Short mmCIF file of C-alpha atoms and ligand atoms in Angstrom, two decimals:
data_model
loop_
_atom_site.label_atom_id
_atom_site.label_comp_id
_atom_site.label_asym_id
_atom_site.label_seq_id
_atom_site.Cartn_x
_atom_site.Cartn_y
_atom_site.Cartn_z
CA MET A 5 -21.99 -7.02 15.93
CA SER A 6 -18.44 -8.55 16.77
CA ALA A 7 -15.40 -6.53 15.25
CA ALA A 8 -14.20 -9.80 13.42
CA ALA A 9 -17.74 -10.05 11.70
CA LYS A 10 -17.63 -6.39 10.23
CA ARG A 11 -16.89 -5.50 6.77
CA ILE A 12 -13.63 -3.97 5.65
CA ARG A 13 -14.75 -0.48 4.56
CA LYS A 14 -11.88 1.76 5.30
CA ALA A 15 -8.25 1.70 4.03
CA VAL A 16 -5.26 3.40 5.49
CA PHE A 17 -2.51 4.73 3.14
CA PRO A 18 0.48 5.97 5.15
CA VAL A 19 2.13 8.84 2.74
CA ALA A 20 3.97 10.98 4.94
CA GLY A 21 7.65 9.69 4.13
CA LEU A 22 10.16 12.15 3.04
CA GLY A 23 11.35 10.10 -0.18
CA THR A 24 14.97 10.98 0.31
CA ARG A 25 16.09 8.14 -1.92
CA PHE A 26 14.60 9.93 -4.82
CA LEU A 27 16.05 13.19 -4.16
CA PRO A 28 16.23 15.61 -6.12
CA ALA A 29 12.87 14.44 -7.67
CA THR A 30 11.00 14.51 -4.32
CA LYS A 31 12.41 17.94 -3.03
CA ALA A 32 9.31 19.79 -4.01
CA MET A 33 6.89 16.88 -4.58
CA PRO A 34 5.77 13.71 -2.60
CA LYS A 35 7.41 10.41 -3.78
CA GLU A 36 3.83 9.24 -3.91
CA MET A 37 3.15 11.58 -6.88
CA LEU A 38 5.90 9.95 -9.09
CA THR A 39 4.25 8.31 -11.81
CA VAL A 40 4.24 4.94 -13.00
CA VAL A 41 3.45 5.44 -16.89
CA ASP A 42 0.88 8.11 -16.69
CA ARG A 43 -0.52 8.01 -13.04
CA PRO A 44 0.82 8.47 -9.69
CA ALA A 45 2.14 5.51 -7.81
CA ILE A 46 -0.47 6.40 -5.01
CA GLN A 47 -3.29 6.19 -7.53
CA HIS A 48 -2.46 2.60 -8.49
CA VAL A 49 -2.61 1.59 -4.95
CA VAL A 50 -5.98 3.44 -4.34
CA ASP A 51 -7.29 1.50 -7.46
CA GLU A 52 -6.37 -1.73 -5.91
CA ALA A 53 -8.22 -0.89 -2.79
CA ARG A 54 -11.31 0.39 -4.84
CA ALA A 55 -11.18 -2.70 -6.75
CA ALA A 56 -11.36 -4.82 -3.58
CA GLY A 57 -14.56 -2.94 -2.36
CA ILE A 58 -12.93 -0.24 -0.08
CA GLU A 59 -15.41 2.81 0.33
CA HIS A 60 -13.35 5.13 2.32
CA PHE A 61 -9.70 6.13 1.99
CA VAL A 62 -7.65 7.45 4.71
CA PHE A 63 -4.10 8.99 3.96
CA VAL A 64 -1.85 9.72 6.79
CA THR A 65 -0.01 12.80 5.19
CA GLY A 66 2.93 15.12 6.29
CA ARG A 67 3.98 18.68 5.35
CA ASN A 68 4.42 19.25 1.48
CA LYS A 69 2.17 16.37 0.83
CA GLY A 70 -0.84 18.81 -0.46
CA SER A 71 -0.77 17.58 -4.06
CA ILE A 72 -1.82 14.34 -2.97
CA GLU A 73 -5.15 15.68 -1.68
CA ASP A 74 -5.37 18.04 -4.76
CA HIS A 75 -5.16 14.53 -6.92
CA PHE A 76 -8.09 13.23 -5.09
CA ASP A 77 -10.25 16.15 -5.64
CA LYS A 78 -12.06 17.53 -8.58
CA GLN A 79 -10.45 20.11 -10.94
CA PRO A 80 -13.20 22.30 -12.31
CA GLU A 81 -10.75 24.51 -14.27
CA LEU A 82 -9.21 21.75 -16.04
CA GLU A 83 -12.40 19.75 -16.48
CA ARG A 84 -14.28 22.85 -18.03
CA THR A 85 -11.20 23.07 -20.67
CA LEU A 86 -11.34 19.54 -21.55
CA GLU A 87 -15.17 19.81 -21.99
CA GLU A 88 -14.80 22.61 -24.22
CA ARG A 89 -12.24 20.90 -26.45
CA GLY A 90 -14.25 17.68 -26.68
CA LYS A 91 -11.75 15.56 -24.77
CA THR A 92 -13.95 13.00 -23.69
CA LYS A 93 -11.71 9.99 -23.26
CA GLU A 94 -9.62 12.05 -20.69
CA LEU A 95 -12.54 13.47 -18.68
CA GLU A 96 -13.74 9.87 -18.25
CA GLU A 97 -10.42 8.95 -17.12
CA LEU A 98 -10.44 11.72 -14.56
CA ALA A 99 -13.79 10.83 -13.28
CA ALA A 100 -12.81 7.03 -13.13
CA SER A 101 -10.11 7.67 -10.43
CA LEU A 102 -11.93 10.18 -8.38
CA PRO A 103 -13.23 8.84 -5.06
CA GLU A 104 -16.86 10.03 -4.12
CA ALA A 105 -17.47 13.01 -2.35
CA GLY A 106 -16.88 12.56 1.54
CA CYS A 107 -14.97 9.51 0.90
CA THR A 108 -11.54 10.68 1.70
CA SER A 109 -10.01 11.55 4.86
CA PHE A 110 -6.38 13.14 5.25
CA THR A 111 -4.48 13.34 8.73
CA ARG A 112 -1.00 14.49 9.20
CA GLN A 113 1.89 12.31 11.21
CA GLN A 114 3.25 15.32 12.82
CA ALA A 115 6.87 13.67 13.11
CA PRO A 116 8.61 10.85 11.25
CA LEU A 117 8.14 8.19 14.13
CA GLY A 118 7.85 5.05 11.97
CA LEU A 119 5.20 3.28 10.25
CA GLY A 120 3.44 2.06 13.53
CA HIS A 121 3.14 5.85 14.52
CA ALA A 122 1.78 6.62 11.08
CA VAL A 123 -0.92 3.71 11.44
CA TRP A 124 -1.82 5.03 15.14
CA CYS A 125 -2.42 8.48 13.49
CA ALA A 126 -5.52 7.17 11.73
CA ARG A 127 -7.28 5.77 14.70
CA ASP A 128 -9.88 8.49 15.30
CA ILE A 129 -10.84 8.21 11.45
CA VAL A 130 -11.07 4.47 11.33
CA GLY A 131 -12.80 3.98 14.76
CA ASP A 132 -13.72 0.71 15.95
CA GLU A 133 -13.85 -1.46 13.00
CA PRO A 134 -11.33 -3.68 11.09
CA PHE A 135 -9.59 -2.05 8.19
CA ALA A 136 -7.09 -2.39 5.53
CA LEU A 137 -3.52 -0.86 5.33
CA LEU A 138 -1.93 -0.58 2.22
CA LEU A 139 2.04 0.95 1.73
CA PRO A 140 1.86 3.03 -1.36
CA ASP A 141 5.76 2.08 -2.08
CA MET A 142 4.71 -1.57 -2.93
CA LEU A 143 3.00 -2.15 -6.21
CA HIS A 144 1.32 -5.46 -6.16
CA HIS A 145 0.86 -6.71 -9.85
CA GLY A 146 -0.71 -9.64 -11.50
CA GLY A 147 -1.77 -12.55 -9.38
CA PRO A 148 -5.06 -14.23 -9.84
CA GLN A 149 -6.74 -11.28 -7.97
CA PRO A 150 -5.70 -7.89 -7.00
CA CYS A 151 -3.63 -8.51 -3.52
CA LEU A 152 -6.18 -6.76 -1.37
CA LYS A 153 -9.25 -8.42 -2.71
CA GLU A 154 -7.72 -11.98 -2.14
CA MET A 155 -7.09 -10.58 1.41
CA ILE A 156 -10.52 -9.55 2.06
CA ASP A 157 -11.79 -12.92 0.79
CA ALA A 158 -9.48 -14.72 3.40
CA PHE A 159 -10.62 -12.33 6.13
CA ASN A 160 -14.30 -12.88 5.20
CA GLU A 161 -13.71 -16.64 5.86
CA HIS A 162 -11.33 -16.71 8.81
CA GLY A 163 -11.72 -13.33 10.55
CA GLY A 164 -8.87 -11.91 12.56
CA ASN A 165 -5.85 -10.21 11.20
CA HIS A 166 -4.21 -10.96 7.84
CA ILE A 167 -0.82 -9.94 6.38
CA SER A 168 0.34 -10.50 2.64
CA VAL A 169 3.62 -12.35 2.10
CA SER A 170 5.66 -13.59 -0.63
CA PRO A 171 9.17 -15.10 -0.59
CA VAL A 172 12.30 -13.03 -1.04
CA PRO A 173 15.91 -14.43 -1.54
CA GLU A 174 17.81 -15.04 1.79
CA ASP A 175 20.07 -12.10 1.33
CA GLU A 176 17.31 -9.74 1.24
CA THR A 177 15.42 -10.92 4.54
CA HIS A 178 17.05 -8.08 6.59
CA LEU A 179 15.42 -5.44 4.49
CA TYR A 180 11.60 -6.31 5.30
CA GLY A 181 9.51 -7.71 8.06
CA ILE A 182 9.50 -11.62 7.92
CA VAL A 183 7.11 -14.02 9.29
CA GLY A 184 7.12 -17.59 10.26
CA VAL A 185 3.87 -19.85 9.45
CA THR A 186 2.61 -23.14 10.01
CA ASP A 187 2.65 -24.11 6.38
CA PRO A 188 5.00 -21.92 4.01
CA GLU A 189 3.32 -23.59 0.94
CA ALA A 190 -0.46 -22.80 1.75
CA LYS A 191 -2.51 -19.69 0.31
CA VAL A 192 -3.63 -18.70 3.65
CA SER A 193 -1.51 -19.89 6.75
CA GLU A 194 -1.56 -19.12 10.35
CA ILE A 195 1.34 -16.90 11.51
CA THR A 196 3.42 -18.24 14.27
CA SER A 197 6.38 -15.32 14.49
CA MET A 198 7.29 -11.92 13.20
CA VAL A 199 10.34 -9.84 13.32
CA GLU A 200 11.09 -6.66 11.54
CA LYS A 201 14.40 -6.59 9.43
CA PRO A 202 16.19 -9.46 10.83
CA LYS A 203 19.77 -9.86 10.96
CA ALA A 204 21.35 -12.16 8.71
CA GLY A 205 20.92 -15.84 9.37
CA THR A 206 18.19 -15.12 11.95
CA ALA A 207 14.76 -14.83 9.87
CA PRO A 208 12.12 -17.44 10.64
CA SER A 209 11.44 -17.96 7.10
CA ASN A 210 11.80 -16.34 3.71
CA LEU A 211 8.27 -14.95 3.41
CA HIS A 212 8.47 -11.18 3.71
CA ILE A 213 5.74 -8.88 4.53
CA THR A 214 4.69 -7.33 1.41
CA GLY A 215 2.79 -4.02 2.72
CA ARG A 216 -0.83 -5.24 2.57
CA TYR A 217 -2.59 -5.78 5.81
CA ILE A 218 -6.01 -6.35 7.35
CA LEU A 219 -5.88 -5.31 10.97
CA GLN A 220 -8.27 -5.31 13.91
CA PRO A 221 -9.00 -2.12 15.51
CA GLU A 222 -7.27 -3.23 18.63
CA ILE A 223 -3.77 -2.43 17.19
CA PHE A 224 -4.39 1.18 17.80
CA GLY A 225 -4.28 0.30 21.54
CA VAL A 226 -0.91 -1.74 21.41
CA LEU A 227 0.36 1.04 19.07
CA GLU A 228 -0.29 3.64 21.78
CA ASN A 229 2.20 2.02 24.10
CA GLN A 230 4.45 0.46 21.70
CA GLU A 231 8.31 1.20 22.43
CA ARG A 232 10.73 2.15 19.53
CA GLY A 233 12.23 -0.80 17.69
CA ALA A 234 14.31 -1.56 14.73
CA GLY A 235 15.76 1.86 13.27
CA GLY A 236 14.74 3.43 16.49
CA GLU A 237 11.11 3.81 15.03
CA ILE A 238 7.67 2.70 16.31
CA GLN A 239 7.53 -0.44 14.46
CA LEU A 240 3.98 -1.92 13.38
CA THR A 241 5.61 -5.26 13.12
CA ASP A 242 6.34 -5.35 16.78
CA ALA A 243 2.75 -4.28 17.78
CA MET A 244 1.22 -7.07 15.51
CA LEU A 245 3.82 -9.45 17.23
CA ALA A 246 2.54 -8.50 20.85
CA MET A 247 -1.07 -8.89 19.47
CA GLN A 248 -0.33 -12.25 18.18
CA LYS A 249 1.42 -13.36 21.33
CA ASP A 250 -1.62 -12.35 23.15
CA GLY A 251 -3.34 -14.98 21.43
CA LYS A 252 -4.86 -12.82 18.56
CA PRO A 253 -5.01 -14.79 15.29
CA TYR A 254 -2.76 -13.53 12.53
CA TYR A 255 -2.91 -15.02 9.05
CA ALA A 256 -0.31 -14.95 6.15
CA VAL A 257 -1.92 -14.73 2.71
CA ARG A 258 0.61 -15.63 0.08
CA PHE A 259 0.51 -13.21 -3.09
CA ASP A 260 1.23 -14.99 -6.15
CA GLY A 261 2.02 -11.98 -8.34
CA LYS A 262 4.78 -9.69 -8.59
CA ILE A 263 5.67 -6.88 -6.42
CA TYR A 264 7.66 -3.86 -7.45
CA ASP A 265 9.18 -1.83 -4.50
CA CYS A 266 9.06 1.90 -5.59
CA GLY A 267 10.74 3.07 -2.73
CA THR A 268 13.89 1.78 -4.72
CA LYS A 269 15.03 3.22 -7.85
CA ILE A 270 15.41 -0.15 -9.54
CA GLY A 271 11.91 -1.10 -8.59
CA PHE A 272 10.40 2.07 -9.59
CA LEU A 273 12.01 1.90 -13.13
CA LEU A 274 10.99 -1.52 -13.38
CA ALA A 275 7.50 -0.95 -12.46
CA ASN A 276 7.35 1.69 -15.36
CA ALA A 277 8.59 -0.98 -18.04
CA VAL A 278 6.13 -3.70 -16.78
CA TYR A 279 3.04 -1.60 -16.48
CA GLY A 280 3.70 0.17 -19.87
CA LEU A 281 4.40 -2.85 -21.57
CA GLU A 282 1.10 -4.40 -20.56
CA ARG A 283 -0.73 -1.49 -21.83
CA LYS A 284 -2.44 -1.71 -25.44
CA ASP A 285 -1.90 1.60 -26.35
CA LEU A 286 1.94 1.75 -25.28
CA GLY A 287 3.04 -1.71 -24.86
CA PRO A 288 4.04 -2.81 -28.47
CA ALA A 289 5.97 0.51 -29.34
CA LEU A 290 7.68 0.24 -25.75
CA ARG A 291 8.64 -3.33 -26.59
CA GLU A 292 10.07 -2.49 -29.79
CA GLU A 293 12.17 0.51 -28.47
CA LEU A 294 13.48 -1.39 -25.42
CA ARG A 295 14.43 -4.47 -27.75
CA LYS A 296 16.52 -1.75 -30.01
CA LEU A 297 18.15 -0.30 -26.79
CA LEU A 298 19.07 -3.81 -25.27
C1 G1P B 9 7.73 -1.61 6.10
C2 G1P B 9 7.19 -2.71 7.17
C3 G1P B 9 7.94 -4.00 6.82
C4 G1P B 9 7.64 -4.65 5.30
C5 G1P B 9 7.87 -3.23 4.24
C6 G1P B 9 7.10 -3.63 3.12
O1 G1P B 9 9.23 -1.40 6.09
O2 G1P B 9 8.03 -2.35 8.41
O3 G1P B 9 7.70 -5.08 7.75
O4 G1P B 9 8.32 -5.70 4.84
O5 G1P B 9 7.51 -2.03 4.78
O6 G1P B 9 7.84 -2.52 2.09
P1 G1P B 9 9.74 -0.04 5.64
O7 G1P B 9 9.87 -0.28 4.06
O8 G1P B 9 8.88 0.98 5.83
O9 G1P B 9 10.96 0.09 6.04
#
């Protein structure tokens, strides 16, 4: 079976970042474990992957990230206590968010050399098949379907490599990877150029890379020899650009929901408000309290 015809079974989550923007909260805990309402940010992203049919979850971690591994494991003492106390709802909630035994892998990015390097660290676990990549800071909310599901649908139709994009104001293009496409209005469009964090006035469009990707395994070979780019880091965008220039198809999939960048304080606070407001059990009371406050 050719790589293009393979199913997307595995998803990679780069979770090695230090979270310096959230100090002191992240001094002794991973930023991915900061909660959005009542679950860690990373769980929202793993749930998105599971909803898209992902079967194996690959975490590229670092030092001080042990609680992520614990979070995706059973907790027998806690479960026993909940059982004894008849707390069925809580038990069900825990069971629902637990990946099956053998369906998680953890490897460490030993040095902070950038996103491209983090992805490369997953090469042995992913092996020779196309895979999904989800950046856990970016919560993709709403839209007709979960973002990764839309991307897998696009992959099943077109094969190749896919990057989710959405428009940002012109004065924010320097914060992201930006792509140029053949048709900026189309749901799925061919990518013609990519640049990581372009200088003001040089972006090929206003479509930013939102943090969801479907990639062919040949990206690992390209990353192996990738030189450092923006910020002195090994950039995934540079490796993808090299593949695209080499004639490998790259498609942009427009995400029509909202994206909350939980790598920033304002994005994180907004995500808490939005995810809280949509909850049946919390939304009405939260709305009322916020209304009073504002
Ligand atoms: C990374 C990617 C960038 C993308 C962004 C989305 O940058 O390199 O292309 O737009 O994630 O969050 P980082 O945020 O790691 O600097």
